[in-house]
Tab-separated table of C-alpha atoms and ligand atoms in Angstrom:
chain	number	residue	atom	x	y	z
A	1	UNK	CA	15.415	3.963	12.873
A	2	UNK	CA	18.733	2.329	13.835
A	3	UNK	CA	19.399	-1.257	12.766
A	4	UNK	CA	19.316	-2.576	16.341
A	5	UNK	CA	15.958	-0.951	16.985
A	6	UNK	CA	14.618	-2.393	13.750
A	7	UNK	CA	15.810	-5.850	14.752
A	8	UNK	CA	14.150	-5.502	18.151
A	9	UNK	CA	10.883	-4.292	16.658
A	10	UNK	CA	10.801	-6.982	13.970
A	11	UNK	CA	11.448	-9.578	16.647
A	12	UNK	CA	8.459	-8.414	18.729
A	13	UNK	CA	6.195	-8.662	15.671
A	14	UNK	CA	7.597	-12.096	14.745
A	15	UNK	CA	7.041	-13.278	18.302
A	16	UNK	CA	3.357	-12.389	18.119
A	17	UNK	CA	3.006	-13.976	14.707
A	18	UNK	CA	4.506	-17.243	15.980
A	19	UNK	CA	2.480	-17.131	19.213
A	20	UNK	CA	-0.669	-17.102	17.094
A	21	UNK	CA	0.230	-20.563	15.769
A	22	UNK	CA	1.289	-21.899	19.166
A	23	UNK	CA	5.069	-21.352	19.033
A	24	UNK	CA	6.872	-19.886	22.053
A	25	UNK	CA	9.718	-17.933	20.481
A	26	UNK	CA	11.546	-17.104	23.721
A	27	UNK	CA	11.690	-20.802	24.628
A	28	UNK	CA	12.973	-21.492	21.134
A	29	UNK	CA	15.797	-19.004	21.530
A	30	UNK	CA	16.842	-20.583	24.807
A	31	UNK	CA	17.097	-23.942	23.048
A	32	UNK	CA	19.072	-22.504	20.144
A	33	UNK	CA	21.484	-20.870	22.568
A	34	UNK	CA	22.307	-24.299	24.029
A	35	UNK	CA	23.008	-26.025	20.706
A	36	UNK	CA	26.724	-26.721	20.484
A	37	UNK	CA	28.317	-27.160	17.103
A	38	UNK	CA	31.551	-29.088	16.837
A	39	UNK	CA	33.611	-26.856	14.567
A	40	UNK	CA	36.051	-28.846	12.446
A	41	UNK	CA	39.594	-27.480	12.645
A	42	UNK	CA	40.445	-28.579	9.108
A	43	UNK	CA	38.645	-25.827	7.157
A	44	UNK	CA	41.343	-23.420	8.387
A	45	UNK	CA	44.267	-25.201	6.705
A	46	UNK	CA	42.755	-27.420	3.977
A	47	UNK	CA	43.180	-30.633	6.038
A	48	UNK	CA	46.975	-30.390	6.078
A	49	UNK	CA	47.739	-30.641	9.797
A	50	UNK	CA	50.957	-29.875	11.622
A	51	UNK	CA	52.747	-33.195	11.619
A	52	UNK	CA	56.394	-33.129	10.704
A	53	UNK	CA	56.029	-36.218	8.556
A	54	UNK	CA	55.020	-34.279	5.446
A	55	UNK	CA	51.331	-34.900	4.712
A	56	UNK	CA	51.268	-36.910	1.506
A	57	UNK	CA	47.686	-35.991	0.702
A	58	UNK	CA	45.439	-38.622	-0.817
A	59	UNK	CA	43.660	-41.159	1.347
A	60	UNK	CA	40.285	-40.602	-0.230
A	61	UNK	CA	39.932	-36.846	0.397
A	62	UNK	CA	41.277	-33.658	-1.091
A	63	UNK	CA	40.748	-29.921	-0.578
A	64	UNK	CA	40.564	-27.933	-3.795
A	65	UNK	CA	41.430	-24.273	-4.312
A	66	UNK	CA	44.329	-22.027	-3.369
A	67	UNK	CA	42.810	-18.969	-1.753
A	68	UNK	CA	45.597	-17.187	0.131
A	69	UNK	CA	45.889	-17.037	3.914
A	70	UNK	CA	45.475	-20.577	5.176
A	71	UNK	CA	46.660	-21.309	8.713
A	72	UNK	CA	50.255	-22.554	8.570
A	73	UNK	CA	50.789	-23.442	12.197
A	74	UNK	CA	48.969	-24.012	15.466
A	75	UNK	CA	49.066	-20.351	16.504
A	76	UNK	CA	47.492	-19.228	13.242
A	77	UNK	CA	44.838	-21.901	13.407
A	78	UNK	CA	43.965	-20.923	16.973
A	79	UNK	CA	43.788	-17.245	16.007
A	80	UNK	CA	41.397	-18.127	13.174
A	81	UNK	CA	39.137	-20.155	15.440
A	82	UNK	CA	39.118	-17.302	17.967
A	83	UNK	CA	37.998	-14.998	15.162
A	84	UNK	CA	35.278	-17.448	14.182
A	85	UNK	CA	34.022	-17.445	17.777
A	86	UNK	CA	33.350	-13.706	17.471
A	87	UNK	CA	31.148	-14.253	14.423
A	88	UNK	CA	28.725	-16.837	15.789
A	89	UNK	CA	26.389	-16.905	18.782
A	90	UNK	CA	26.462	-19.671	21.387
A	91	UNK	CA	29.177	-21.832	22.928
A	92	UNK	CA	30.699	-24.400	20.626
A	93	UNK	CA	33.250	-27.179	20.371
A	94	UNK	CA	36.400	-27.682	18.319
A	95	UNK	CA	36.920	-30.932	16.465
A	96	UNK	CA	40.605	-31.816	16.085
A	97	UNK	CA	42.288	-34.441	13.948
A	98	UNK	CA	45.328	-36.288	15.236
A	99	UNK	CA	47.572	-34.566	12.665
A	100	UNK	CA	46.983	-31.239	14.450
A	101	UNK	CA	48.965	-32.285	17.528
A	102	UNK	CA	51.474	-29.953	19.135
A	103	UNK	CA	54.529	-32.021	18.194
A	104	UNK	CA	57.066	-29.289	19.048
A	105	UNK	CA	58.893	-29.633	15.726
A	106	UNK	CA	59.604	-33.340	16.374
A	107	UNK	CA	58.776	-36.265	14.126
A	108	UNK	CA	56.120	-38.243	15.963
A	109	UNK	CA	54.746	-41.122	13.950
A	110	UNK	CA	51.085	-41.941	14.217
A	111	UNK	CA	51.678	-45.036	16.324
A	112	UNK	CA	53.617	-42.910	18.834
A	113	UNK	CA	51.159	-40.083	19.450
A	114	UNK	CA	50.309	-39.362	23.087
A	115	UNK	CA	47.962	-37.210	25.147
A	116	UNK	CA	50.896	-34.886	25.921
A	117	UNK	CA	50.848	-33.787	22.271
A	118	UNK	CA	47.448	-32.266	22.938
A	119	UNK	CA	48.077	-30.661	26.332
A	120	UNK	CA	48.456	-27.176	24.859
A	121	UNK	CA	45.247	-27.665	22.870
A	122	UNK	CA	43.359	-28.626	26.017
A	123	UNK	CA	44.667	-25.614	27.914
A	124	UNK	CA	43.948	-23.217	25.082
A	125	UNK	CA	40.444	-24.659	24.592
A	126	UNK	CA	39.707	-24.196	28.283
A	127	UNK	CA	40.781	-20.547	28.093
A	128	UNK	CA	38.569	-20.036	25.062
A	129	UNK	CA	35.579	-21.832	26.563
A	130	UNK	CA	35.606	-24.536	23.888
A	131	UNK	CA	35.184	-28.277	24.409
A	132	UNK	CA	37.246	-30.582	22.236
A	133	UNK	CA	36.302	-33.514	20.027
A	134	UNK	CA	38.787	-35.726	18.227
A	135	UNK	CA	39.510	-37.897	15.166
A	136	UNK	CA	42.077	-40.521	14.321
A	137	UNK	CA	43.824	-39.808	10.991
A	138	UNK	CA	44.264	-42.586	8.447
A	139	UNK	CA	45.054	-40.454	5.402
A	140	UNK	CA	48.161	-38.616	4.165
A	141	UNK	CA	50.747	-41.052	5.583
A	142	UNK	CA	53.233	-43.426	3.905
A	143	UNK	CA	51.285	-46.359	5.402
A	144	UNK	CA	47.869	-45.065	4.285
A	145	UNK	CA	47.727	-46.822	0.912
A	146	UNK	CA	44.308	-48.100	-0.061
A	147	UNK	CA	43.797	-50.119	3.120
A	148	UNK	CA	44.567	-49.343	6.773
A	149	UNK	CA	42.465	-51.097	9.436
A	150	UNK	CA	41.304	-53.581	6.784
A	151	UNK	CA	44.736	-54.293	5.355
A	152	UNK	CA	45.514	-58.028	4.951
A	153	UNK	CA	49.117	-57.180	5.906
A	154	UNK	CA	49.090	-57.597	9.690
A	155	UNK	CA	51.962	-55.182	10.273
A	156	UNK	CA	50.110	-52.324	8.508
A	157	UNK	CA	46.857	-53.219	10.236
A	158	UNK	CA	48.546	-53.301	13.621
A	159	UNK	CA	50.137	-49.906	12.982
A	160	UNK	CA	46.701	-48.344	12.439
A	161	UNK	CA	45.123	-50.267	15.307
A	162	UNK	CA	47.814	-48.859	17.593
A	163	UNK	CA	47.223	-45.357	16.183
A	164	UNK	CA	43.494	-45.554	16.751
A	165	UNK	CA	43.876	-46.975	20.259
A	166	UNK	CA	46.182	-44.088	21.106
A	167	UNK	CA	43.668	-41.616	19.701
A	168	UNK	CA	41.024	-43.057	22.022
A	169	UNK	CA	43.398	-42.621	24.965
A	170	UNK	CA	43.954	-38.987	23.925
A	171	UNK	CA	40.186	-38.451	23.661
A	172	UNK	CA	39.752	-39.913	27.138
A	173	UNK	CA	42.262	-37.399	28.522
A	174	UNK	CA	40.509	-34.554	26.714
A	175	UNK	CA	37.153	-35.648	28.095
A	176	UNK	CA	38.539	-35.889	31.611
A	177	UNK	CA	40.245	-32.521	31.374
A	178	UNK	CA	37.159	-30.701	30.094
A	179	UNK	CA	34.755	-32.632	32.316
A	180	UNK	CA	32.624	-33.389	29.288
A	181	UNK	CA	32.872	-36.419	26.998
A	182	UNK	CA	35.115	-35.981	23.985
A	183	UNK	CA	33.507	-37.499	20.889
A	184	UNK	CA	36.033	-39.414	18.820
A	185	UNK	CA	35.284	-40.160	15.209
A	186	UNK	CA	36.841	-42.961	13.211
A	187	UNK	CA	36.776	-42.571	9.476
A	188	UNK	CA	39.119	-44.705	7.398
A	189	UNK	CA	39.282	-44.378	3.652
A	190	UNK	CA	39.857	-48.122	3.074
A	191	UNK	CA	38.589	-49.244	-0.294
A	192	UNK	CA	39.405	-50.194	-3.831
A	193	UNK	CA	39.734	-48.208	-7.037
A	194	UNK	CA	38.499	-51.066	-9.150
A	195	UNK	CA	36.502	-54.236	-8.775
A	196	UNK	CA	37.529	-56.363	-5.835
A	197	UNK	CA	36.845	-60.037	-5.286
A	198	UNK	CA	37.528	-59.731	-1.545
A	199	UNK	CA	34.683	-57.644	-0.151
A	200	UNK	CA	33.997	-60.074	2.676
A	201	UNK	CA	37.648	-60.451	3.638
A	202	UNK	CA	38.250	-56.709	4.028
A	203	UNK	CA	35.051	-56.168	5.981
A	204	UNK	CA	35.826	-59.022	8.342
A	205	UNK	CA	39.301	-57.561	8.895
A	206	UNK	CA	37.815	-54.137	9.635
A	207	UNK	CA	35.378	-55.672	12.095
A	208	UNK	CA	38.202	-57.461	13.857
A	209	UNK	CA	40.367	-54.324	13.988
A	210	UNK	CA	37.492	-52.315	15.467
A	211	UNK	CA	36.879	-55.016	18.075
A	212	UNK	CA	40.517	-54.725	19.154
A	213	UNK	CA	40.372	-50.918	19.162
A	214	UNK	CA	37.195	-50.820	21.247
A	215	UNK	CA	38.289	-53.555	23.685
A	216	UNK	CA	39.178	-50.963	26.304
A	217	UNK	CA	36.252	-49.207	27.964
A	218	UNK	CA	36.551	-45.493	28.663
A	219	UNK	CA	34.350	-43.184	30.690
A	220	UNK	CA	35.207	-39.749	29.337
A	221	UNK	CA	35.082	-40.306	25.619
A	222	UNK	CA	32.517	-41.623	23.155
A	223	UNK	CA	33.276	-43.453	19.916
A	224	UNK	CA	31.653	-42.897	16.585
A	225	UNK	CA	32.197	-44.590	13.238
A	226	UNK	CA	31.753	-42.867	9.878
A	227	UNK	CA	30.808	-44.567	6.645
A	228	UNK	CA	31.319	-43.295	3.125
A	229	UNK	CA	30.005	-44.095	-0.322
A	230	UNK	CA	33.401	-43.825	-1.977
A	231	UNK	CA	36.702	-41.979	-1.707
A	232	UNK	CA	38.758	-40.263	-4.391
A	233	UNK	CA	40.708	-42.975	-6.264
A	234	UNK	CA	38.755	-45.626	-4.332
A	235	UNK	CA	35.568	-45.434	-6.330
A	236	UNK	CA	34.537	-49.077	-6.683
A	237	UNK	CA	34.392	-50.281	-3.111
A	238	UNK	CA	34.446	-48.845	0.410
A	239	UNK	CA	35.097	-51.275	3.239
A	240	UNK	CA	33.353	-49.050	5.811
A	241	UNK	CA	30.065	-48.666	3.947
A	242	UNK	CA	26.885	-47.454	5.658
A	243	UNK	CA	25.558	-51.017	5.941
A	244	UNK	CA	28.774	-52.096	7.599
A	245	UNK	CA	28.855	-49.346	10.232
A	246	UNK	CA	25.110	-49.393	10.804
A	247	UNK	CA	25.372	-53.107	11.571
A	248	UNK	CA	28.462	-52.642	13.697
A	249	UNK	CA	26.984	-49.662	15.553
A	250	UNK	CA	23.713	-51.447	16.312
A	251	UNK	CA	25.477	-54.632	17.418
A	252	UNK	CA	28.143	-52.958	19.560
A	253	UNK	CA	26.148	-49.904	20.605
A	254	UNK	CA	28.480	-47.396	18.997
A	255	UNK	CA	27.453	-44.069	17.544
A	256	UNK	CA	27.230	-43.879	13.771
A	257	UNK	CA	28.420	-40.678	12.086
A	258	UNK	CA	26.177	-39.420	9.310
A	259	UNK	CA	28.124	-37.252	6.888
A	260	UNK	CA	25.746	-35.492	4.504
A	261	UNK	CA	28.155	-35.986	1.621
A	262	UNK	CA	28.521	-39.727	2.100
A	263	UNK	CA	25.327	-41.001	0.554
A	264	UNK	CA	23.745	-41.223	-2.863
A	265	UNK	CA	22.644	-37.714	-3.785
A	266	UNK	CA	18.947	-38.556	-3.760
A	267	UNK	CA	19.166	-40.339	-0.403
A	268	UNK	CA	17.760	-38.364	2.551
A	269	UNK	CA	20.100	-38.184	5.525
A	270	UNK	CA	17.269	-36.576	7.492
A	271	UNK	CA	15.227	-39.758	7.112
A	272	UNK	CA	17.975	-41.805	8.794
A	273	UNK	CA	17.770	-39.924	12.110
A	274	UNK	CA	14.679	-41.625	13.533
A	275	UNK	CA	15.891	-45.127	12.621
A	276	UNK	CA	19.348	-44.624	14.105
A	277	UNK	CA	17.875	-43.193	17.290
A	278	UNK	CA	15.983	-46.437	17.800
A	279	UNK	CA	18.947	-48.755	17.410
A	280	UNK	CA	22.139	-46.874	18.308
A	281	UNK	CA	22.852	-44.888	21.474
A	282	UNK	CA	23.420	-41.437	19.993
A	283	UNK	CA	24.258	-39.924	16.607
A	284	UNK	CA	27.180	-37.875	15.328
A	285	UNK	CA	26.598	-35.610	12.347
A	286	UNK	CA	28.991	-34.223	9.801
A	287	UNK	CA	26.942	-31.409	8.356
A	288	UNK	CA	28.285	-30.851	4.878
A	289	UNK	CA	27.105	-30.048	1.342
A	290	UNK	CA	27.582	-32.344	-1.586
A	291	UNK	CA	27.573	-30.787	-5.033
A	292	UNK	CA	27.179	-33.687	-7.464
A	293	UNK	CA	29.419	-35.810	-5.228
A	294	UNK	CA	31.053	-35.694	-1.774
A	295	UNK	CA	32.552	-32.307	-2.600
A	296	UNK	CA	32.565	-30.898	0.968
A	297	UNK	CA	31.214	-27.508	-0.070
A	298	UNK	CA	30.373	-24.974	2.634
A	299	UNK	CA	27.090	-25.722	4.394
A	300	UNK	CA	24.176	-23.575	3.260
A	301	UNK	CA	20.630	-23.129	4.447
A	302	UNK	CA	19.337	-25.563	1.825
A	303	UNK	CA	16.573	-28.153	1.950
A	304	UNK	CA	18.932	-30.924	3.082
A	305	UNK	CA	20.217	-28.955	6.094
A	306	UNK	CA	16.746	-27.719	7.061
A	307	UNK	CA	15.175	-31.188	6.729
A	308	UNK	CA	17.939	-32.689	8.858
A	309	UNK	CA	17.536	-30.101	11.622
A	310	UNK	CA	13.750	-30.458	11.567
A	311	UNK	CA	13.925	-34.232	11.911
A	312	UNK	CA	16.193	-33.926	14.948
A	313	UNK	CA	13.879	-31.409	16.604
A	314	UNK	CA	10.783	-33.424	15.716
A	315	UNK	CA	12.352	-36.487	17.325
A	316	UNK	CA	13.116	-34.376	20.422
A	317	UNK	CA	16.688	-35.604	20.043
A	318	UNK	CA	18.827	-32.497	20.479
A	319	UNK	CA	20.466	-34.157	23.491
A	320	UNK	CA	21.267	-37.337	21.544
A	321	UNK	CA	22.589	-35.873	18.330
A	322	UNK	CA	26.051	-34.332	18.209
A	323	UNK	CA	26.306	-31.714	15.510
A	324	UNK	CA	29.685	-31.586	13.807
A	325	UNK	CA	30.652	-29.835	10.606
A	326	UNK	CA	32.690	-31.237	7.758
A	327	UNK	CA	33.538	-29.044	4.795
A	328	UNK	CA	36.791	-27.722	3.455
A	329	UNK	CA	36.710	-25.170	0.713
A	330	UNK	CA	40.145	-23.810	-0.162
A	331	UNK	CA	38.788	-21.543	-2.902
A	332	UNK	CA	37.258	-18.819	-0.704
A	333	UNK	CA	38.129	-16.936	2.474
A	334	UNK	CA	38.349	-19.737	5.019
A	335	UNK	CA	37.047	-17.733	7.986
A	336	UNK	CA	34.149	-16.715	5.785
A	337	UNK	CA	33.524	-20.374	5.014
A	338	UNK	CA	33.305	-21.130	8.733
A	339	UNK	CA	30.961	-18.211	9.386
A	340	UNK	CA	28.591	-19.123	6.558
A	341	UNK	CA	28.563	-22.825	7.478
A	342	UNK	CA	28.044	-22.376	11.211
A	343	UNK	CA	25.459	-19.638	10.875
A	344	UNK	CA	23.537	-21.615	8.247
A	345	UNK	CA	23.507	-24.685	10.467
A	346	UNK	CA	22.167	-22.611	13.354
A	347	UNK	CA	19.522	-21.063	11.108
A	348	UNK	CA	18.371	-24.538	10.077
A	349	UNK	CA	17.972	-25.561	13.712
A	350	UNK	CA	16.143	-22.320	14.451
A	351	UNK	CA	13.685	-23.112	11.673
A	352	UNK	CA	13.232	-26.584	13.139
A	353	UNK	CA	12.604	-25.159	16.601
A	354	UNK	CA	10.088	-22.643	15.258
A	355	UNK	CA	7.987	-25.261	13.516
A	356	UNK	CA	4.307	-25.187	14.627
A	357	UNK	CA	4.633	-28.851	15.510
A	358	UNK	CA	1.649	-29.130	17.859
A	359	UNK	CA	-0.759	-27.935	15.189
A	360	UNK	CA	0.935	-30.025	12.496
A	361	UNK	CA	0.644	-33.163	14.607
A	362	UNK	CA	-2.971	-32.383	15.399
A	363	UNK	CA	-3.725	-32.175	11.688
A	364	UNK	CA	-1.903	-35.430	11.046
A	365	UNK	CA	-3.720	-37.234	13.861
A	366	UNK	CA	-7.036	-36.084	12.397
A	367	UNK	CA	-6.114	-37.227	8.913
A	368	UNK	CA	-6.217	-33.578	7.750
A	369	UNK	CA	-3.436	-33.949	5.224
A	370	UNK	CA	-4.295	-30.936	3.107
A	371	UNK	CA	-4.151	-28.768	6.238
A	372	UNK	CA	-0.839	-30.358	7.293
A	373	UNK	CA	0.709	-29.691	3.889
A	374	UNK	CA	-0.613	-26.138	3.742
A	375	UNK	CA	0.768	-25.240	7.177
A	376	UNK	CA	4.138	-26.818	6.363
A	377	UNK	CA	4.277	-24.701	3.240
A	378	UNK	CA	3.159	-21.480	4.951
A	379	UNK	CA	5.610	-22.031	7.824
A	380	UNK	CA	8.477	-21.674	5.366
A	381	UNK	CA	7.567	-18.018	4.961
A	382	UNK	CA	7.028	-17.151	8.621
A	383	UNK	CA	9.399	-14.444	9.945
A	384	UNK	CA	12.068	-16.788	11.304
A	385	UNK	CA	14.760	-14.424	10.026
A	386	UNK	CA	13.578	-11.692	12.416
A	387	UNK	CA	14.133	-14.189	15.232
A	388	UNK	CA	17.566	-15.053	13.824
A	389	UNK	CA	18.601	-11.388	13.681
A	390	UNK	CA	17.502	-10.980	17.285
A	391	UNK	CA	19.534	-14.065	18.278
A	392	UNK	CA	22.619	-12.408	16.739
A	393	UNK	CA	21.865	-9.074	18.418
A	394	UNK	CA	21.396	-10.753	21.808
A	395	UNK	CA	24.693	-12.590	21.355
A	396	UNK	CA	26.441	-9.382	20.428
A	397	UNK	CA	27.552	-10.690	17.057
A	398	UNK	CA	27.101	-9.271	13.568
A	399	UNK	CA	23.481	-9.065	12.463
A	400	UNK	CA	22.720	-10.173	8.919
A	401	UNK	CA	25.403	-9.521	6.343
A	402	UNK	CA	27.437	-7.305	8.681
A	403	UNK	CA	29.865	-10.173	9.263
A	404	UNK	CA	31.156	-9.784	5.707
A	405	UNK	CA	32.926	-6.559	6.681
A	406	UNK	CA	34.406	-8.138	9.803
A	407	UNK	CA	35.887	-10.963	7.755
A	408	UNK	CA	37.251	-8.559	5.169
A	409	UNK	CA	38.944	-6.639	7.981
A	410	UNK	CA	40.492	-9.826	9.419
A	411	UNK	CA	41.726	-10.717	5.972
A	412	UNK	CA	43.307	-7.276	5.597
A	413	UNK	CA	44.901	-7.339	9.042
A	414	UNK	CA	45.805	-11.014	9.432
A	415	UNK	CA	45.336	-13.673	6.759
A	416	UNK	CA	46.574	-11.609	3.793
A	417	UNK	CA	49.886	-11.205	5.586
A	418	UNK	CA	50.561	-14.948	5.789
Q	501	LIG	C1	38.776	-34.865	7.728
Q	501	LIG	C2	37.600	-35.752	8.060
Q	501	LIG	O1	37.952	-36.797	8.857
Q	501	LIG	C3	36.965	-36.274	6.811
Q	501	LIG	O2	36.363	-35.186	6.138
Q	501	LIG	C4	35.924	-37.355	7.026
Q	501	LIG	O3	35.077	-37.043	8.067
Q	501	LIG	C5	35.208	-37.501	5.763
Q	501	LIG	O4	34.084	-37.106	5.684
Q	501	LIG	C6	35.892	-38.053	4.598
Q	501	LIG	O5	35.129	-37.939	3.465
Q	502	LIG	MN1	32.933	-36.531	7.407
């Protein structure tokens, strides 16, 4: 039997198996098809960007590895993203950082950036049926230092306030152009390598800077603020901690970004979803994988990703949670990294959507906790992968491991020649 026929047949059997426990698989597939993932542009080039200022690196993050073939310019990055689009089902988004602007070979400092530097991105994204999201960039600049928006030096603070305001204006233009809100994330690395005696001062400065940045209301963009436990070389203190942004987000009704690498390793990011949904308007996610620390490894179908997806589905919050990715592994084929990470994220959501939730909730309501636990455990082994293969087949993309060959071919034809 041919592979496609096998996939079709397995799907029909899986569908019946799921129907027996009250799950409508066709409805599930329709929902999965609509889930948009905001693909981060920075896996393609190890977070370097295309500024002509010479990215200094640092600023709390670092890509490790030197696998050949990274994107060296905008054209190469776009080609890579186009390739990625052929490896994953569904319509997705592209998440750009400010340092990826189309600066035309000119030196444009971060307090000078304008929407015009992203016109070609907007046009290209429209052609490729991608919506854009955006990020201000505080790292890799001579004025980055340890403190940006929380810097006691007003001139440095004002520089970054101006940068971030401009990034919001760019996001507004993107949102208007694509007729869909552009989500703009603010993550600043601000912190201290060693003990500080000024925790309150820096946090009050950050609050004030954010108030200035958010003073202007926009209709076509949405703001989100991302906390972190610590940055590289800033291990002792982070101004924008989770407490800080959770408080700010709840008070000012801003979205909080939950990056899966930005919490203590035993802390459950999945458990935060329901609380945030009650007190902040929406949620932005940076789906990532921490290995011992915020290492930004490629997302896998592990317990953390599955639990997160399940919590979102259980809260019926797919329309309130924006799913972005954030990993940058420079030690393996970068297109492969994208394909694994995106496909694994989709698989996690598929598992969430296939959960026999009606029965599970019935058990819970009846106090039947053994039955609830047993069904949760058995559901892990239900034939979700047959449904996944069918999703790939229906979307005309590689089924199962077949994408490995496609990536090897792209490497042979394109990235190995860079
Ligand atoms: C490049 C991104 O802005 C960055 O990864 C940020 O989101 C982050 O998670 C820093 O640790
Ligand atoms: Mn992040």
